[in-house]
Amino acid sequence: MPSTHRAETFPANTPATSQIFTTVLSHGPLTRLEVARRAGLSAAAVTKAVRPLIEAGYLVEDADQEAPPALGRPANLVRVDGGRALFVGVKVTGDEIIGVLTDLCCRIRVARRVPLARRTPPAVLTAIADLTQELLTEADGLGVRVQGLGVAVSGDVDRAEGSVRYSPFLDWRDVPLAELAATTTGLPVTVDNDVRALTVAEQWFGDGVGLSDFAVVTVGAGIGCGLVVHGRVVAGAHGVAGEIGHVPVDPAGPVCHCGNRGCVEAIAADGAILARIRAATGIEVPDSIAAVDLARRGDAAARQAYAEAGAAIGRGIATVANLLGPERVIISGEGLAAYDLFAEQIRDAFTATAFGSAARCDVRTRPLPFEEWARGAAATAIQSFIGSDVPPRPRSARLQGTVASSRPDPQDTP
Amino acid sequence: MPSTHRAETFPANTPATSQIFTTVLSHGPLTRLEVARRAGLSAAAVTKAVRPLIEAGYLVEDADQEAPPALGRPANLVRVDGGRALFVGVKVTGDEIIGVLTDLCCRIRVARRVPLARRTPPAVLTAIADLTQELLTEADGLGVRVQGLGVAVSGDVDRAEGSVRYSPFLDWRDVPLAELAATTTGLPVTVDNDVRALTVAEQWFGDGVGLSDFAVVTVGAGIGCGLVVHGRVVAGAHGVAGEIGHVPVDPAGPVCHCGNRGCVEAIAADGAILARIRAATGIEVPDSIAAVDLARRGDAAARQAYAEAGAAIGRGIATVANLLGPERVIISGEGLAAYDLFAEQIRDAFTATAFGSAARCDVRTRPLPFEEWARGAAATAIQSFIGSDVPPRPRSARLQGTVASSRPDPQDTP
């Protein structure tokens, strides 16, 4: 492998530098003054932080062409030079892996999908390594270094430790994925829960831009949730957070794969809906496409299964609203394909359950293909690269020492 | 009223100053270097911020007597001068109001309780004004100015607006309490949800010190919750947050006063337990003391009512853990008097429902009398005074402009 894939160090020695870079990344081009205002920092701090980033080529400066010329020398605009670095993002599902090559602005340059024959850690690792190698070759063609790999996996993922503690869909327990993938790819690796990774992309470039408190809820094979509170994605003190799928909404409900009863996921995940239709109709519905079709053709049992799923999702979203009072909830995921079958029930259950002004929350849908999830994984790699995964003002010393990216031993670098 | 009760201005012109003051308040006495480390700021920033606070008398400096003399000039310790300012905190319950006079370190100097004959806004306002007047007279005796009044009320309270949107126990809707109380007392007033106020006191001085993510869950007449995420109390974009009492845990459960069915509060609040015992036994149990007594004497229906309450509380706490992954959950409230009757069920339901490593959360109990809640109200007044209610690094411009304290018109000052 060419030496161009050895990682560089981003010149961010303070949390403020990462914060300034992130501000320019998601809101730029901006004047220094506007950066200072948005980041809540002094103009002097911004000027000081911006200098080494411009010198290293991560930020560039242009004259503001739109400023009225009559007002004298126009203020310069600062923006991220997307072409300065590349990143690989990989989303692992039960059936395939989706990989993207993005630039530093997290714009997708190349996207690839490969089917997954088996779900064992060695099989998935090999597939990740092969796909990454393909994308590294593309990067060579562009003549730009790849600075990191982000891998997004569903389940209980500890980003700080780089390990997948429990992933029901992959049937994994305690897999040190960051370390393993760093060894096989030669890249610094960030591993995160897939919905949290998607939430980072939404916060930086999607429907969460400019909001300090919002949630992304994904419906489909599983029911997931990414939470942004006080401007930062919630990771949980022990790695678990956003598990809306395991919010218990019905003690008399079906048993969930987690062992508990009546979780949102046990009622509203694709598999749960299929099981419910099969039990009620005796029809061996093979997949969600067939289930949706059956419901759209008016089958009462199929319609009822989707209605119950919608009510469970609506109660789950209202629970998030009652506890956290987000400004917005973005519903996404492949389950949106069936949205017409449960939209009304989601809304009704949300309205009935949201307490007081929590009901003012803006609940909206937004289709995001798996490439966007892979882009989210790339965004987590960018976070690790620029150091923005470190809290700007840590309150808990215990959380301060953790490092989110696992860098391979130099001897292992091919 | 003497002019000593006109409020001063705290010399905090940046969020960093408030943060430094809060750090010294909850961890001090500290050296400047230690303040810098804990606040995640540079030593220069701390030195610059500390100077005007020392000049104005809010911080004082002492030589570190415990430092080994052999190491040369000992580093000076910075601490808050508690006697520099006084605050009044009031907690309103359905039956009484509890008021405390605290110093700037939120140490209680005087505590008073007065029964509440009626719950209408004018009746409660008069009681608050009378109690505050008593405490102001005490402050006169101490020769120190009272700089603010904090009022804590249960329900949907918008601190930024200073209004009680909906308080079921008081049967209030849209009461502009901060403005009204500012007019009657002549003090700057901060109004907040009572459990959020208690959570501020726990964060500064209680079992939440040093934690970036924790929750306070209160059981009793209502079921409440205060959440600290990323080091700050969650207020909610629309004022509602921490409404664990309205997390829906059983769609077949009893109807809640909020109109929904199967909320934690509809199963586990004192009134819900009493109703359940009455319905099952036909015994007209007058209050919680009698209900606890009946259950302790072995009455199966009463024991069952407490067991179900415990299971609902445990599911509610596990929901918080699954969504936010806090390091600790502190259970408190007057309902702890019955704790032996549902402790096991809380723990069992929590363990069954917590997903993956969310179960590692430290769940503990801590009895806190209503004077501690009033102290929390005083803490919110201190927050408003020192400006620490303004987010240190706001991401949402919409939330930036809000002011939490309502200052009376100077002409209204008696």
CSV table of C-alpha atoms in Angstrom, one decimal, chain B:
chain,number,residue,atom,x,y,z
B,1,MET,CA,-38.6,48.2,52.5
B,2,PRO,CA,-35.0,49.2,53.1
B,3,SER,CA,-32.9,50.0,50.0
B,4,THR,CA,-30.5,47.1,50.9
B,5,HIS,CA,-32.9,44.9,48.9
B,6,ARG,CA,-32.2,46.5,45.6
B,7,ALA,CA,-30.2,44.0,43.5
B,8,GLU,CA,-26.6,44.4,42.4
B,9,THR,CA,-25.1,43.2,39.2
B,10,PHE,CA,-22.7,40.3,39.3
B,11,PRO,CA,-19.4,41.2,37.4
B,12,ALA,CA,-19.7,38.2,35.0
B,13,ASN,CA,-19.6,39.4,31.4
B,14,THR,CA,-18.7,36.1,29.8
B,15,PRO,CA,-20.0,32.5,30.1
B,16,ALA,CA,-16.5,31.5,31.2
B,17,THR,CA,-16.7,33.8,34.3
B,18,SER,CA,-20.0,32.1,35.4
B,19,GLN,CA,-18.5,28.7,34.7
B,20,ILE,CA,-15.4,29.5,36.8
B,21,PHE,CA,-17.5,30.8,39.6
B,22,THR,CA,-19.7,27.7,39.6
B,23,THR,CA,-16.6,25.5,39.6
B,24,VAL,CA,-15.3,27.3,42.7
B,25,LEU,CA,-18.7,27.2,44.3
B,26,SER,CA,-19.1,23.4,44.0
B,27,HIS,CA,-15.5,22.2,44.2
B,28,GLY,CA,-13.7,25.1,46.1
B,29,PRO,CA,-11.5,26.1,47.7
B,30,LEU,CA,-9.3,25.5,44.7
B,31,THR,CA,-6.0,26.8,43.3
B,32,ARG,CA,-6.4,28.8,40.0
B,33,LEU,CA,-4.6,25.9,38.3
B,34,GLU,CA,-7.1,23.4,39.6
B,35,VAL,CA,-10.0,25.7,38.6
B,36,ALA,CA,-8.5,25.8,35.0
B,37,ARG,CA,-8.2,22.1,34.9
B,38,ARG,CA,-11.7,21.4,36.1
B,39,ALA,CA,-13.3,24.1,33.9
B,40,GLY,CA,-11.3,23.0,30.8
B,41,LEU,CA,-10.0,26.6,30.4
B,42,SER,CA,-6.5,28.1,30.3
B,43,ALA,CA,-4.8,29.4,33.4
B,44,ALA,CA,-4.7,32.8,31.9
B,45,ALA,CA,-8.5,32.9,31.3
B,46,VAL,CA,-9.0,31.9,34.9
B,47,THR,CA,-6.7,34.6,36.3
B,48,LYS,CA,-8.4,37.2,34.1
B,49,ALA,CA,-11.9,36.1,35.2
B,50,VAL,CA,-11.1,35.8,38.9
B,51,ARG,CA,-9.7,39.3,39.3
B,52,PRO,CA,-13.0,41.3,39.1
B,53,LEU,CA,-14.8,38.6,41.2
B,54,ILE,CA,-12.2,39.1,44.0
B,55,GLU,CA,-12.4,42.9,43.6
B,56,ALA,CA,-16.2,42.8,44.0
B,57,GLY,CA,-15.9,40.5,47.0
B,58,TYR,CA,-17.6,37.4,45.6
B,59,LEU,CA,-14.4,35.4,45.7
B,60,VAL,CA,-11.7,35.5,48.3
B,61,GLU,CA,-8.2,34.2,48.3
B,62,ASP,CA,-6.4,32.4,51.2
B,63,ALA,CA,-2.9,30.9,51.4
B,64,ASP,CA,-3.1,27.1,51.2
B,65,GLN,CA,-2.4,26.1,54.8
B,66,GLU,CA,-2.1,22.4,53.9
B,67,ALA,CA,0.6,22.9,51.2
B,68,PRO,CA,4.0,21.6,52.4
B,69,PRO,CA,6.0,24.6,53.4
B,70,ALA,CA,9.2,23.2,52.0
B,71,LEU,CA,7.9,23.8,48.4
B,72,GLY,CA,8.3,27.5,48.7
B,73,ARG,CA,5.5,30.0,48.4
B,74,PRO,CA,2.2,28.1,48.7
B,75,ALA,CA,-0.3,28.4,45.9
B,76,ASN,CA,-3.3,30.6,47.0
B,77,LEU,CA,-6.7,29.0,47.2
B,78,VAL,CA,-9.8,30.7,45.8
B,79,ARG,CA,-13.2,30.2,47.4
B,80,VAL,CA,-16.6,31.8,47.3
B,81,ASP,CA,-17.4,34.3,50.1
B,82,GLY,CA,-20.7,32.9,51.1
B,83,GLY,CA,-21.6,35.9,53.2
B,84,ARG,CA,-21.3,38.3,50.3
B,85,ALA,CA,-24.9,37.9,49.2
B,86,LEU,CA,-28.2,36.2,50.2
B,87,PHE,CA,-30.9,34.5,48.3
B,88,VAL,CA,-34.5,33.3,49.0
B,89,GLY,CA,-35.7,30.0,47.8
B,90,VAL,CA,-39.3,28.9,47.9
B,91,LYS,CA,-40.8,25.5,47.1
B,92,VAL,CA,-44.6,25.4,46.6
B,93,THR,CA,-46.4,22.2,47.3
B,94,GLY,CA,-50.2,21.7,47.3
B,95,ASP,CA,-50.4,22.1,51.1
B,96,GLU,CA,-47.6,24.4,52.1
B,97,ILE,CA,-44.8,26.6,51.0
B,98,ILE,CA,-41.3,26.1,52.3
B,99,GLY,CA,-38.9,29.0,52.2
B,100,VAL,CA,-35.2,29.2,53.0
B,101,LEU,CA,-32.7,32.1,53.2
B,102,THR,CA,-29.4,31.0,51.9
B,103,ASP,CA,-26.0,32.6,51.4
B,104,LEU,CA,-24.1,32.7,48.1
B,105,CYS,CA,-22.7,29.2,48.8
B,106,CYS,CA,-26.4,28.1,49.0
B,107,ARG,CA,-26.0,27.2,52.7
B,108,ILE,CA,-29.3,27.5,54.5
B,109,ARG,CA,-29.3,30.3,57.1
B,110,VAL,CA,-33.0,30.4,58.0
B,111,ALA,CA,-35.9,27.9,57.0
B,112,ARG,CA,-39.6,28.5,57.4
B,113,ARG,CA,-42.8,26.6,56.5
B,114,VAL,CA,-46.2,28.1,56.1
B,115,PRO,CA,-49.4,26.1,55.4
B,116,LEU,CA,-51.3,27.0,52.3
B,117,ALA,CA,-55.1,27.4,52.8
B,118,ARG,CA,-55.9,27.8,49.1
B,119,ARG,CA,-54.0,27.1,45.9
B,120,THR,CA,-55.2,30.0,43.7
B,121,PRO,CA,-52.4,32.1,42.2
B,122,PRO,CA,-53.4,35.2,44.3
B,123,ALA,CA,-53.4,33.1,47.5
B,124,VAL,CA,-50.0,31.5,46.7
B,125,LEU,CA,-48.5,34.8,45.6
B,126,THR,CA,-49.6,36.4,48.9
B,127,ALA,CA,-48.1,33.6,50.9
B,128,ILE,CA,-44.8,33.8,48.9
B,129,ALA,CA,-44.7,37.6,49.4
B,130,ASP,CA,-45.3,37.2,53.2
B,131,LEU,CA,-42.7,34.5,53.6
B,132,THR,CA,-40.2,36.4,51.5
B,133,GLN,CA,-40.8,39.5,53.6
B,134,GLU,CA,-40.1,37.5,56.8
B,135,LEU,CA,-36.8,36.2,55.3
B,136,LEU,CA,-35.9,39.7,54.1
B,137,THR,CA,-36.3,40.9,57.6
B,138,GLU,CA,-33.9,38.1,58.7
B,139,ALA,CA,-31.5,39.2,56.0
B,140,ASP,CA,-31.6,42.8,57.4
B,141,GLY,CA,-30.5,41.4,60.7
B,142,LEU,CA,-27.5,39.9,59.0
B,143,GLY,CA,-26.8,43.2,57.2
B,144,VAL,CA,-26.5,41.5,53.8
B,145,ARG,CA,-28.5,42.1,50.7
B,146,VAL,CA,-30.9,39.6,49.2
B,147,GLN,CA,-30.0,39.4,45.4
B,148,GLY,CA,-32.8,37.2,44.1
B,149,LEU,CA,-35.8,34.9,44.8
B,150,GLY,CA,-36.2,31.4,43.3
B,151,VAL,CA,-39.6,29.8,43.2
B,152,ALA,CA,-39.9,26.1,42.5
B,153,VAL,CA,-43.3,24.7,41.3
B,154,SER,CA,-44.2,21.2,40.0
B,155,GLY,CA,-45.4,20.8,36.4
B,156,ASP,CA,-44.7,22.4,33.0
B,157,VAL,CA,-42.7,25.5,33.9
B,158,ASP,CA,-41.0,27.7,31.4
B,159,ARG,CA,-38.0,29.2,33.2
B,160,ALA,CA,-37.0,31.4,30.3
B,161,GLU,CA,-40.5,32.9,30.2
B,162,GLY,CA,-40.9,32.8,33.9
B,163,SER,CA,-44.3,31.2,33.6
B,164,VAL,CA,-46.1,28.2,35.0
B,165,ARG,CA,-47.7,26.7,31.9
B,166,TYR,CA,-49.5,23.8,33.6
B,167,SER,CA,-49.3,22.6,37.2
B,168,PRO,CA,-51.7,19.8,37.9
B,169,PHE,CA,-51.2,19.9,41.7
B,170,LEU,CA,-52.0,23.6,41.9
B,171,ASP,CA,-54.5,23.4,39.0
B,172,TRP,CA,-52.7,26.4,37.3
B,173,ARG,CA,-52.5,27.2,33.7
B,174,ASP,CA,-50.4,30.0,32.1
B,175,VAL,CA,-49.5,31.9,35.3
B,176,PRO,CA,-46.8,34.5,34.7
B,177,LEU,CA,-45.4,33.8,38.2
B,178,ALA,CA,-41.9,35.4,37.8
B,179,GLU,CA,-43.4,38.8,36.8
B,180,LEU,CA,-46.1,38.7,39.5
B,181,ALA,CA,-43.7,37.6,42.3
B,182,ALA,CA,-41.2,40.3,41.1
B,183,THR,CA,-43.9,42.9,41.5
B,184,THR,CA,-45.0,41.8,45.0
B,185,THR,CA,-41.5,41.2,46.4
B,186,GLY,CA,-39.3,43.7,44.6
B,187,LEU,CA,-36.7,41.1,43.9
B,188,PRO,CA,-35.4,39.5,40.6
B,189,VAL,CA,-37.4,36.2,40.4
B,190,THR,CA,-36.5,32.9,38.8
B,191,VAL,CA,-39.2,30.3,38.4
B,192,ASP,CA,-38.4,26.8,37.6
B,193,ASN,CA,-39.8,23.3,37.8
B,194,ASP,CA,-39.2,22.0,41.3
B,195,VAL,CA,-37.4,18.8,40.4
B,196,ARG,CA,-35.1,20.7,38.0
B,197,ALA,CA,-34.3,23.1,40.8
B,198,LEU,CA,-33.5,20.2,43.2
B,199,THR,CA,-31.3,18.8,40.5
B,200,VAL,CA,-29.3,22.0,40.4
B,201,ALA,CA,-28.7,21.7,44.1
B,202,GLU,CA,-27.6,18.0,43.7
B,203,GLN,CA,-25.3,19.0,40.8
B,204,TRP,CA,-23.6,21.7,42.8
B,205,PHE,CA,-23.5,20.2,46.3
B,206,GLY,CA,-25.1,16.8,46.4
B,207,ASP,CA,-24.7,13.3,44.8
B,208,GLY,CA,-24.3,14.8,41.3
B,209,VAL,CA,-21.0,16.7,42.0
B,210,GLY,CA,-18.4,15.8,39.4
B,211,LEU,CA,-20.8,13.9,37.2
B,212,SER,CA,-21.6,15.0,33.6
B,213,ASP,CA,-24.7,12.8,33.2
B,214,PHE,CA,-27.1,11.9,36.0
B,215,ALA,CA,-30.7,12.0,36.9
B,216,VAL,CA,-32.8,12.8,40.0
B,217,VAL,CA,-36.1,10.9,40.2
B,218,THR,CA,-38.6,12.0,42.8
B,219,VAL,CA,-41.5,9.9,44.0
B,220,GLY,CA,-44.4,11.0,46.1
B,221,ALA,CA,-47.4,13.2,45.2
B,222,GLY,CA,-46.0,13.2,41.7
B,223,ILE,CA,-43.3,11.4,39.9
B,224,GLY,CA,-40.6,13.9,38.6
B,225,CYS,CA,-37.2,13.8,37.1
B,226,GLY,CA,-34.4,16.2,36.6
B,227,LEU,CA,-31.8,15.3,34.0
B,228,VAL,CA,-28.2,16.5,33.7
B,229,VAL,CA,-26.7,15.8,30.2
B,230,HIS,CA,-23.2,17.0,29.2
B,231,GLY,CA,-22.9,18.8,32.5
B,232,ARG,CA,-26.0,20.9,32.2
B,233,VAL,CA,-29.6,20.5,33.4
B,234,VAL,CA,-31.9,19.7,30.5
B,235,ALA,CA,-34.7,22.4,30.2
B,236,GLY,CA,-36.3,21.3,26.9
B,237,ALA,CA,-36.7,23.5,23.8
B,238,HIS,CA,-40.3,24.3,24.8
B,239,GLY,CA,-39.9,24.2,28.6
B,240,VAL,CA,-40.9,20.6,29.2
B,241,ALA,CA,-38.2,18.0,30.1
B,242,GLY,CA,-37.7,15.2,32.6
B,243,GLU,CA,-41.4,14.3,32.6
B,244,ILE,CA,-40.8,10.7,33.7
B,245,GLY,CA,-44.2,10.8,35.4
B,246,HIS,CA,-45.7,10.9,31.9
B,247,VAL,CA,-43.7,8.1,30.3
B,248,PRO,CA,-46.3,5.7,29.2
B,249,VAL,CA,-45.6,2.2,30.6
B,250,ASP,CA,-48.9,0.4,30.2
B,251,PRO,CA,-51.5,1.1,27.5
B,252,ALA,CA,-54.0,-0.9,29.7
B,253,GLY,CA,-53.1,1.1,32.8
B,254,PRO,CA,-55.3,3.7,34.6
B,255,VAL,CA,-56.2,7.0,33.1
B,256,CYS,CA,-53.8,9.8,34.2
B,257,HIS,CA,-54.7,13.4,35.0
B,258,CYS,CA,-52.9,14.4,31.9
B,259,GLY,CA,-55.6,12.6,29.8
B,260,ASN,CA,-53.3,9.7,28.7
B,261,ARG,CA,-53.4,6.2,30.0
B,262,GLY,CA,-50.8,4.2,31.9
B,263,CYS,CA,-48.3,7.0,32.7
B,264,VAL,CA,-45.8,6.2,35.5
B,265,GLU,CA,-47.6,8.8,37.6
B,266,ALA,CA,-51.0,7.2,37.1
B,267,ILE,CA,-49.7,4.0,38.7
B,268,ALA,CA,-47.0,5.2,41.1
B,269,ALA,CA,-48.0,8.6,42.5
B,270,ASP,CA,-49.3,8.6,46.1
B,271,GLY,CA,-52.9,9.4,44.9
B,272,ALA,CA,-52.8,6.5,42.3
B,273,ILE,CA,-51.7,4.0,45.0
B,274,LEU,CA,-54.4,5.2,47.4
B,275,ALA,CA,-57.0,4.9,44.6
B,276,ARG,CA,-55.8,1.4,43.7
B,277,ILE,CA,-56.0,0.3,47.4
B,278,ARG,CA,-59.5,1.7,47.8
B,279,ALA,CA,-60.8,0.1,44.7
B,280,ALA,CA,-59.3,-3.3,45.6
B,281,THR,CA,-60.2,-3.4,49.3
B,282,GLY,CA,-63.1,-1.0,49.7
B,283,ILE,CA,-61.3,0.5,52.7
B,284,GLU,CA,-61.4,4.3,52.6
B,285,VAL,CA,-57.6,4.8,53.2
B,286,PRO,CA,-57.3,8.5,54.0
B,287,ASP,CA,-53.6,9.1,53.2
B,288,SER,CA,-50.2,7.6,52.3
B,289,ILE,CA,-49.4,7.1,56.0
B,290,ALA,CA,-52.4,4.9,56.4
B,291,ALA,CA,-51.7,3.1,53.1
B,292,VAL,CA,-48.1,2.3,54.0
B,293,ASP,CA,-49.3,1.1,57.4
B,294,LEU,CA,-51.9,-1.2,55.8
B,295,ALA,CA,-49.3,-2.6,53.5
B,296,ARG,CA,-46.8,-3.1,56.3
B,297,ARG,CA,-49.4,-5.0,58.2
B,298,GLY,CA,-49.5,-7.4,55.3
B,299,ASP,CA,-52.7,-6.4,53.4
B,300,ALA,CA,-52.2,-8.2,50.0
B,301,ALA,CA,-54.0,-5.5,47.9
B,302,ALA,CA,-52.0,-2.7,49.5
B,303,ARG,CA,-48.8,-4.6,49.0
B,304,GLN,CA,-49.8,-5.3,45.4
B,305,ALA,CA,-50.5,-1.6,44.8
B,306,TYR,CA,-47.0,-0.7,46.0
B,307,ALA,CA,-45.4,-3.5,44.0
B,308,GLU,CA,-47.1,-2.2,40.8
B,309,ALA,CA,-45.9,1.3,41.6
B,310,GLY,CA,-42.4,0.0,42.0
B,311,ALA,CA,-42.5,-1.8,38.7
B,312,ALA,CA,-43.7,1.3,36.9
B,313,ILE,CA,-41.0,3.5,38.6
B,314,GLY,CA,-38.4,0.9,37.6
B,315,ARG,CA,-39.5,0.9,34.0
B,316,GLY,CA,-39.5,4.6,34.0
B,317,ILE,CA,-35.9,4.8,35.4
B,318,ALA,CA,-34.8,2.1,32.9
B,319,THR,CA,-36.3,4.2,30.1
B,320,VAL,CA,-34.1,7.2,31.2
B,321,ALA,CA,-31.1,4.9,31.3
B,322,ASN,CA,-31.8,3.4,27.8
B,323,LEU,CA,-32.2,6.8,26.3
B,324,LEU,CA,-29.5,8.8,28.1
B,325,GLY,CA,-27.1,6.3,29.7
B,326,PRO,CA,-26.6,8.4,32.9
B,327,GLU,CA,-23.8,7.5,35.3
B,328,ARG,CA,-26.2,7.7,38.3
B,329,VAL,CA,-29.9,7.9,39.1
B,330,ILE,CA,-30.7,9.4,42.5
B,331,ILE,CA,-34.2,8.5,43.8
B,332,SER,CA,-35.7,10.9,46.3
B,333,GLY,CA,-39.0,12.5,47.3
B,334,GLU,CA,-41.4,12.1,50.2
B,335,GLY,CA,-42.4,8.7,48.7
B,336,LEU,CA,-39.2,7.2,50.0
B,337,ALA,CA,-41.1,6.8,53.3
B,338,ALA,CA,-42.6,3.7,51.6
B,339,TYR,CA,-39.4,2.6,50.0
B,340,ASP,CA,-39.3,-0.8,51.7
B,341,LEU,CA,-42.6,-1.6,50.0
B,342,PHE,CA,-41.3,-1.2,46.4
B,343,ALA,CA,-37.5,-1.1,46.4
B,344,GLU,CA,-37.3,-4.7,45.2
B,345,GLN,CA,-39.8,-4.1,42.4
B,346,ILE,CA,-38.0,-0.9,41.3
B,347,ARG,CA,-34.7,-2.8,41.1
B,348,ASP,CA,-36.2,-5.9,39.3
B,349,ALA,CA,-38.1,-3.8,36.7
B,350,PHE,CA,-35.0,-1.7,36.2
B,351,THR,CA,-32.7,-4.7,35.7
B,352,ALA,CA,-35.2,-6.4,33.3
B,353,THR,CA,-35.7,-3.3,31.2
B,354,ALA,CA,-32.3,-1.7,31.1
B,355,PHE,CA,-30.6,-2.5,27.7
B,356,GLY,CA,-27.1,-3.8,27.7
B,357,SER,CA,-24.6,-1.7,29.6
B,358,ALA,CA,-27.2,0.9,30.5
B,359,ALA,CA,-27.8,-1.5,33.5
B,360,ARG,CA,-24.4,-0.4,34.9
B,361,CYS,CA,-26.0,2.8,36.0
B,362,ASP,CA,-25.7,3.5,39.7
B,363,VAL,CA,-29.3,3.7,41.1
B,364,ARG,CA,-29.4,4.9,44.6
B,365,THR,CA,-31.8,6.6,47.1
B,366,ARG,CA,-31.2,9.8,49.0
B,367,PRO,CA,-33.8,11.3,51.3
B,368,LEU,CA,-34.1,15.1,50.8
B,369,PRO,CA,-36.6,17.1,52.9
B,370,PHE,CA,-38.6,19.9,51.3
B,371,GLU,CA,-36.0,22.4,52.7
B,372,GLU,CA,-33.5,20.9,50.2
B,373,TRP,CA,-36.0,21.6,47.4
B,374,ALA,CA,-36.3,25.2,48.6
B,375,ARG,CA,-32.5,25.3,48.6
B,376,GLY,CA,-32.7,24.1,44.9
B,377,ALA,CA,-35.0,27.1,44.2
B,378,ALA,CA,-32.4,29.4,45.9
B,379,ALA,CA,-29.7,27.7,43.7
B,380,THR,CA,-31.7,28.7,40.5
B,381,ALA,CA,-31.8,32.3,41.8
B,382,ILE,CA,-28.0,32.1,42.3
B,383,GLN,CA,-27.7,30.7,38.7
B,384,SER,CA,-29.6,33.7,37.4
B,385,PHE,CA,-27.6,36.1,39.5
B,386,ILE,CA,-24.2,34.8,38.3
B,387,GLY,CA,-25.4,34.3,34.7
B,388,SER,CA,-24.7,30.5,34.7
B,389,ASP,CA,-28.2,29.8,33.3
B,390,VAL,CA,-27.0,31.0,29.9
B,391,PRO,CA,-25.4,28.1,28.0
B,392,PRO,CA,-21.6,28.4,27.9
B,393,ARG,CA,-21.5,27.6,24.2
B,394,PRO,CA,-24.9,28.1,22.6
B,395,ARG,CA,-25.5,26.2,19.4
B,396,SER,CA,-29.1,27.4,18.8
B,397,ALA,CA,-29.4,31.1,18.2
B,398,ARG,CA,-33.1,30.8,19.2
B,399,LEU,CA,-32.3,29.8,22.7
B,400,GLN,CA,-29.6,32.4,23.1
B,401,GLY,CA,-31.7,35.5,23.6
B,402,THR,CA,-33.8,34.2,26.5
B,403,VAL,CA,-33.4,35.7,29.9
B,404,ALA,CA,-34.2,33.5,32.9
B,405,SER,CA,-34.9,36.1,35.6
B,406,SER,CA,-37.6,38.6,35.6
B,407,ARG,CA,-36.5,41.9,37.1
B,408,PRO,CA,-39.2,44.1,38.5
B,409,ASP,CA,-39.7,47.6,37.1
B,410,PRO,CA,-37.6,49.9,39.3
B,411,GLN,CA,-40.7,52.0,40.0
B,412,ASP,CA,-42.4,49.0,41.6
B,413,THR,CA,-39.6,48.4,44.0
B,414,PRO,CA,-41.0,49.3,47.4
